[in-house]
mmCIF file of C-alpha atoms in Angstrom:
data_model
loop_
_atom_site.group_PDB
_atom_site.id
_atom_site.type_symbol
_atom_site.label_atom_id
_atom_site.label_comp_id
_atom_site.label_asym_id
_atom_site.label_seq_id
_atom_site.Cartn_x
_atom_site.Cartn_y
_atom_site.Cartn_z
ATOM 1 C CA MET A 1 -4.760 -46.206 -62.986
ATOM 2 C CA ARG A 2 -6.208 -45.483 -59.612
ATOM 3 C CA THR A 3 -9.687 -46.753 -58.882
ATOM 4 C CA LYS A 4 -11.946 -45.041 -56.361
ATOM 5 C CA ARG A 5 -13.062 -47.146 -53.472
ATOM 6 C CA LYS A 6 -16.872 -47.053 -53.138
ATOM 7 C CA ILE A 7 -18.738 -46.953 -49.810
ATOM 8 C CA ASP A 8 -21.642 -49.325 -50.065
ATOM 9 C CA VAL A 9 -25.212 -48.539 -49.403
ATOM 10 C CA LYS A 10 -25.407 -50.966 -46.443
ATOM 11 C CA ALA A 11 -22.510 -49.191 -44.627
ATOM 12 C CA LEU A 12 -24.097 -45.737 -45.248
ATOM 13 C CA THR A 13 -27.384 -47.043 -43.959
ATOM 14 C CA VAL A 14 -26.007 -48.553 -40.824
ATOM 15 C CA CYS A 15 -23.868 -45.549 -40.010
ATOM 16 C CA SER A 16 -26.888 -43.332 -40.599
ATOM 17 C CA LEU A 17 -28.927 -45.392 -38.107
ATOM 18 C CA LEU A 18 -26.006 -45.323 -35.658
ATOM 19 C CA ALA A 19 -25.720 -41.569 -35.961
ATOM 20 C CA ALA A 20 -29.487 -41.165 -35.442
ATOM 21 C CA MET A 21 -29.338 -43.295 -32.330
ATOM 22 C CA GLY A 22 -26.268 -41.361 -31.077
ATOM 23 C CA VAL A 23 -28.037 -38.037 -31.690
ATOM 24 C CA VAL A 24 -31.128 -39.138 -29.680
ATOM 25 C CA CYS A 25 -28.831 -40.457 -26.885
ATOM 26 C CA LYS A 26 -26.718 -37.296 -26.751
ATOM 27 C CA ALA A 27 -29.795 -35.113 -26.603
ATOM 28 C CA MET A 28 -31.984 -37.197 -24.330
ATOM 29 C CA LEU A 29 -29.797 -39.559 -22.296
ATOM 30 C CA SER A 30 -26.793 -37.458 -21.290
ATOM 31 C CA ILE A 31 -26.443 -37.079 -17.536
ATOM 32 C CA ASN A 32 -24.988 -33.885 -15.996
ATOM 33 C CA ILE A 33 -22.960 -34.463 -12.855
ATOM 34 C CA THR A 34 -23.127 -31.319 -10.772
ATOM 35 C CA ILE A 35 -22.196 -30.042 -7.289
ATOM 36 C CA GLY A 36 -24.577 -27.219 -6.611
ATOM 37 C CA SER A 37 -24.788 -25.221 -9.802
ATOM 38 C CA THR A 38 -21.362 -26.212 -10.938
ATOM 39 C CA LEU A 39 -21.243 -28.717 -13.816
ATOM 40 C CA LEU A 40 -18.509 -31.243 -13.183
ATOM 41 C CA SER A 41 -18.952 -33.519 -16.115
ATOM 42 C CA ARG A 42 -21.453 -35.045 -18.521
ATOM 43 C CA LEU A 43 -21.940 -38.750 -18.953
ATOM 44 C CA GLY A 44 -23.382 -39.990 -22.274
ATOM 45 C CA VAL A 45 -23.550 -43.124 -24.295
ATOM 46 C CA HIS A 46 -23.566 -41.428 -27.689
ATOM 47 C CA VAL A 47 -19.860 -42.143 -28.213
ATOM 48 C CA LEU A 48 -20.677 -45.825 -28.251
ATOM 49 C CA PHE A 49 -22.230 -45.370 -31.686
ATOM 50 C CA ILE A 50 -19.092 -43.741 -32.937
ATOM 51 C CA TYR A 51 -17.107 -46.717 -31.763
ATOM 52 C CA LEU A 52 -19.526 -49.134 -33.575
ATOM 53 C CA ALA A 53 -19.341 -47.168 -36.835
ATOM 54 C CA ALA A 54 -15.538 -46.707 -36.756
ATOM 55 C CA ILE A 55 -14.700 -50.340 -35.783
ATOM 56 C CA ASN A 56 -17.016 -51.817 -38.411
ATOM 57 C CA TYR A 57 -16.807 -49.337 -41.253
ATOM 58 C CA GLY A 58 -13.551 -47.440 -41.086
ATOM 59 C CA PRO A 59 -12.158 -44.028 -40.295
ATOM 60 C CA LEU A 60 -14.175 -41.988 -42.756
ATOM 61 C CA LEU A 61 -17.577 -43.231 -41.720
ATOM 62 C CA GLY A 62 -16.454 -43.135 -38.040
ATOM 63 C CA ALA A 63 -15.442 -39.559 -38.395
ATOM 64 C CA ILE A 64 -18.633 -38.608 -40.221
ATOM 65 C CA THR A 65 -20.791 -40.347 -37.636
ATOM 66 C CA GLY A 66 -18.970 -38.583 -34.826
ATOM 67 C CA GLY A 67 -19.429 -35.161 -36.370
ATOM 68 C CA VAL A 68 -23.046 -35.736 -37.163
ATOM 69 C CA ILE A 69 -23.791 -36.983 -33.713
ATOM 70 C CA ASP A 70 -22.245 -33.985 -32.084
ATOM 71 C CA LEU A 71 -23.716 -31.381 -34.476
ATOM 72 C CA LEU A 72 -27.305 -32.695 -34.587
ATOM 73 C CA GLY A 73 -27.295 -33.840 -30.870
ATOM 74 C CA THR A 74 -26.339 -30.291 -29.829
ATOM 75 C CA LEU A 75 -29.051 -28.877 -32.005
ATOM 76 C CA LEU A 76 -31.666 -31.280 -30.744
ATOM 77 C CA GLU A 77 -30.628 -30.729 -27.102
ATOM 78 C CA ALA A 78 -30.915 -26.944 -27.463
ATOM 79 C CA LYS A 79 -29.115 -26.238 -24.197
ATOM 80 C CA TYR A 80 -25.698 -25.217 -25.519
ATOM 81 C CA PRO A 81 -24.422 -23.458 -28.640
ATOM 82 C CA ILE A 82 -22.713 -25.465 -31.350
ATOM 83 C CA ASN A 83 -18.994 -25.390 -30.905
ATOM 84 C CA PRO A 84 -16.996 -26.599 -33.923
ATOM 85 C CA ALA A 85 -14.129 -27.582 -31.646
ATOM 86 C CA TYR A 86 -16.170 -30.385 -29.962
ATOM 87 C CA THR A 87 -17.588 -31.463 -33.305
ATOM 88 C CA LEU A 88 -13.999 -31.767 -34.617
ATOM 89 C CA THR A 89 -13.015 -33.736 -31.544
ATOM 90 C CA LEU A 90 -15.727 -36.260 -32.068
ATOM 91 C CA ALA A 91 -14.894 -36.534 -35.744
ATOM 92 C CA LEU A 92 -11.204 -37.102 -34.924
ATOM 93 C CA THR A 93 -12.257 -39.628 -32.286
ATOM 94 C CA GLY A 94 -14.140 -41.615 -34.982
ATOM 95 C CA ALA A 95 -11.054 -41.749 -37.144
ATOM 96 C CA ALA A 96 -8.700 -42.487 -34.217
ATOM 97 C CA ILE A 97 -10.883 -45.345 -32.985
ATOM 98 C CA TRP A 98 -10.461 -47.088 -36.336
ATOM 99 C CA LEU A 99 -6.720 -46.393 -36.429
ATOM 100 C CA VAL A 100 -6.127 -47.911 -32.978
ATOM 101 C CA PHE A 101 -8.487 -50.827 -33.393
ATOM 102 C CA ASN A 102 -7.126 -51.659 -36.857
ATOM 103 C CA PHE A 103 -3.556 -51.479 -35.602
ATOM 104 C CA LEU A 104 -4.401 -53.891 -32.685
ATOM 105 C CA ASP A 105 -6.329 -56.073 -35.120
ATOM 106 C CA LYS A 106 -3.352 -56.441 -37.535
ATOM 107 C CA LYS A 107 -0.402 -56.378 -35.128
ATOM 108 C CA THR A 108 -1.666 -58.410 -32.157
ATOM 109 C CA ASN A 109 -3.310 -61.763 -31.559
ATOM 110 C CA LEU A 110 -5.588 -60.478 -28.867
ATOM 111 C CA LYS A 111 -9.215 -61.505 -28.468
ATOM 112 C CA LEU A 112 -11.877 -59.063 -29.568
ATOM 113 C CA PHE A 113 -12.692 -57.928 -26.055
ATOM 114 C CA TYR A 114 -9.168 -56.990 -25.311
ATOM 115 C CA LYS A 115 -8.760 -55.127 -28.539
ATOM 116 C CA ILE A 116 -11.859 -53.143 -27.675
ATOM 117 C CA LEU A 117 -10.587 -52.550 -24.104
ATOM 118 C CA LEU A 118 -7.171 -51.243 -25.285
ATOM 119 C CA THR A 119 -8.881 -49.143 -27.946
ATOM 120 C CA VAL A 120 -11.205 -47.527 -25.400
ATOM 121 C CA ILE A 121 -8.372 -46.887 -22.892
ATOM 122 C CA LEU A 122 -6.151 -45.314 -25.562
ATOM 123 C CA ILE A 123 -8.869 -43.250 -27.186
ATOM 124 C CA GLN A 124 -10.246 -41.962 -23.873
ATOM 125 C CA THR A 125 -6.899 -41.180 -22.341
ATOM 126 C CA LEU A 126 -5.015 -39.912 -25.423
ATOM 127 C CA VAL A 127 -7.778 -38.310 -27.577
ATOM 128 C CA THR A 128 -11.140 -37.361 -26.068
ATOM 129 C CA TYR A 129 -10.028 -36.604 -22.446
ATOM 130 C CA PRO A 130 -7.154 -34.279 -23.317
ATOM 131 C CA LEU A 131 -8.897 -32.552 -26.227
ATOM 132 C CA ASN A 132 -12.219 -31.942 -24.439
ATOM 133 C CA THR A 133 -10.339 -30.848 -21.315
ATOM 134 C CA PHE A 134 -8.370 -28.420 -23.431
ATOM 135 C CA TRP A 135 -11.524 -27.022 -25.140
ATOM 136 C CA ASN A 136 -13.264 -26.698 -21.698
ATOM 137 C CA SER A 137 -10.333 -24.797 -20.339
ATOM 138 C CA VAL A 138 -10.008 -22.528 -23.316
ATOM 139 C CA PHE A 139 -13.713 -21.705 -23.716
ATOM 140 C CA TYR A 140 -15.099 -21.930 -20.135
ATOM 141 C CA THR A 141 -12.717 -22.065 -17.246
ATOM 142 C CA GLY A 142 -9.594 -20.313 -18.595
ATOM 143 C CA PHE A 143 -6.389 -22.066 -19.632
ATOM 144 C CA ASN A 144 -4.745 -21.385 -16.289
ATOM 145 C CA LEU A 145 -7.269 -23.895 -14.809
ATOM 146 C CA PHE A 146 -6.462 -26.673 -17.219
ATOM 147 C CA TRP A 147 -5.362 -29.125 -14.491
ATOM 148 C CA ALA A 148 -8.318 -28.312 -12.329
ATOM 149 C CA GLU A 149 -10.593 -29.100 -15.299
ATOM 150 C CA ALA A 150 -8.591 -32.332 -15.890
ATOM 151 C CA ILE A 151 -9.072 -33.473 -12.368
ATOM 152 C CA LYS A 152 -12.752 -32.552 -12.452
ATOM 153 C CA ARG A 153 -13.339 -34.580 -15.653
ATOM 154 C CA ALA A 154 -11.272 -37.698 -14.574
ATOM 155 C CA PRO A 155 -14.189 -39.647 -13.024
ATOM 156 C CA SER A 156 -16.201 -39.529 -16.223
ATOM 157 C CA VAL A 157 -13.258 -40.931 -18.175
ATOM 158 C CA LEU A 158 -12.983 -43.702 -15.599
ATOM 159 C CA PHE A 159 -16.660 -44.410 -16.065
ATOM 160 C CA TYR A 160 -16.174 -44.725 -19.854
ATOM 161 C CA ILE A 161 -13.094 -46.942 -19.543
ATOM 162 C CA ILE A 162 -15.057 -49.322 -17.280
ATOM 163 C CA THR A 163 -18.422 -49.389 -19.048
ATOM 164 C CA TYR A 164 -17.609 -48.982 -22.804
ATOM 165 C CA PRO A 165 -15.550 -52.160 -23.270
ATOM 166 C CA VAL A 166 -18.257 -54.285 -21.631
ATOM 167 C CA ILE A 167 -21.034 -52.802 -23.751
ATOM 168 C CA LEU A 168 -18.975 -52.809 -26.987
ATOM 169 C CA GLY A 169 -17.719 -56.323 -26.268
ATOM 170 C CA THR A 170 -21.331 -57.434 -26.502
ATOM 171 C CA LEU A 171 -22.567 -55.137 -29.355
ATOM 172 C CA VAL A 172 -19.624 -55.520 -31.826
ATOM 173 C CA PRO A 173 -19.878 -59.310 -32.226
ATOM 174 C CA LEU A 174 -23.728 -59.040 -32.196
ATOM 175 C CA MET A 175 -23.708 -56.338 -34.935
ATOM 176 C CA ARG A 176 -21.178 -58.297 -36.999
ATOM 177 C CA LYS A 177 -23.312 -61.462 -36.772
ATOM 178 C CA VAL A 178 -26.613 -59.610 -37.542
ATOM 179 C CA LEU A 179 -25.217 -57.678 -40.446
ATOM 180 C CA GLY A 180 -23.350 -60.664 -41.904
ATOM 181 C CA TYR A 181 -19.866 -59.287 -41.259
ATOM 182 C CA ASN A 182 -17.794 -62.433 -42.217
ATOM 183 C CA LYS A 183 -14.374 -61.448 -40.860
ATOM 184 C CA LYS A 184 -13.074 -64.188 -38.631
ATOM 185 C CA GLU A 185 -12.630 -62.915 -35.121
ATOM 186 C CA LYS A 186 -11.895 -64.586 -31.860
ATOM 187 C CA SER A 187 -14.765 -64.670 -29.365
ATOM 188 C CA ALA A 188 -15.311 -61.753 -26.997
ATOM 189 C CA ALA A 189 -14.836 -63.998 -23.930
#
């Protein structure tokens, strides 16, 4: 007989708080990089909260956190219409983060920081960068300008690959310690 796995209240509470912080960061702390009136890219820290939820609580809560952050953050920001394609991308990102991190956790003997670094590199280059570039080219620039859109967005991906591992390398162990996550992990150094 199959038993249903329960999601505990602590996990839901923490992911709700992470989603709330991500919503506020998406709406209030995203930085638009422009040349004249042309939007080149947007830099934001809201995806950090999706990484934290997915790494610590699995693909389902990571995906839900990602979808909620995009949906509510876009509503709160009130600059752009809600586009389900971007919401789906952040939800898929939440699930993919857990898949990559969990694979690295089980199959390698890397320290936590290097697992996070590889996860960020793989997620940014194989999931969010190509999907968001695709959606931008479909909805805004035209698909014939896909590569121009990809070149335009490349600096923001580089920014994420450089900054996210450093921030997450500090926050993941701290979060695990504060919340009493007892999984033995090598230090982030």
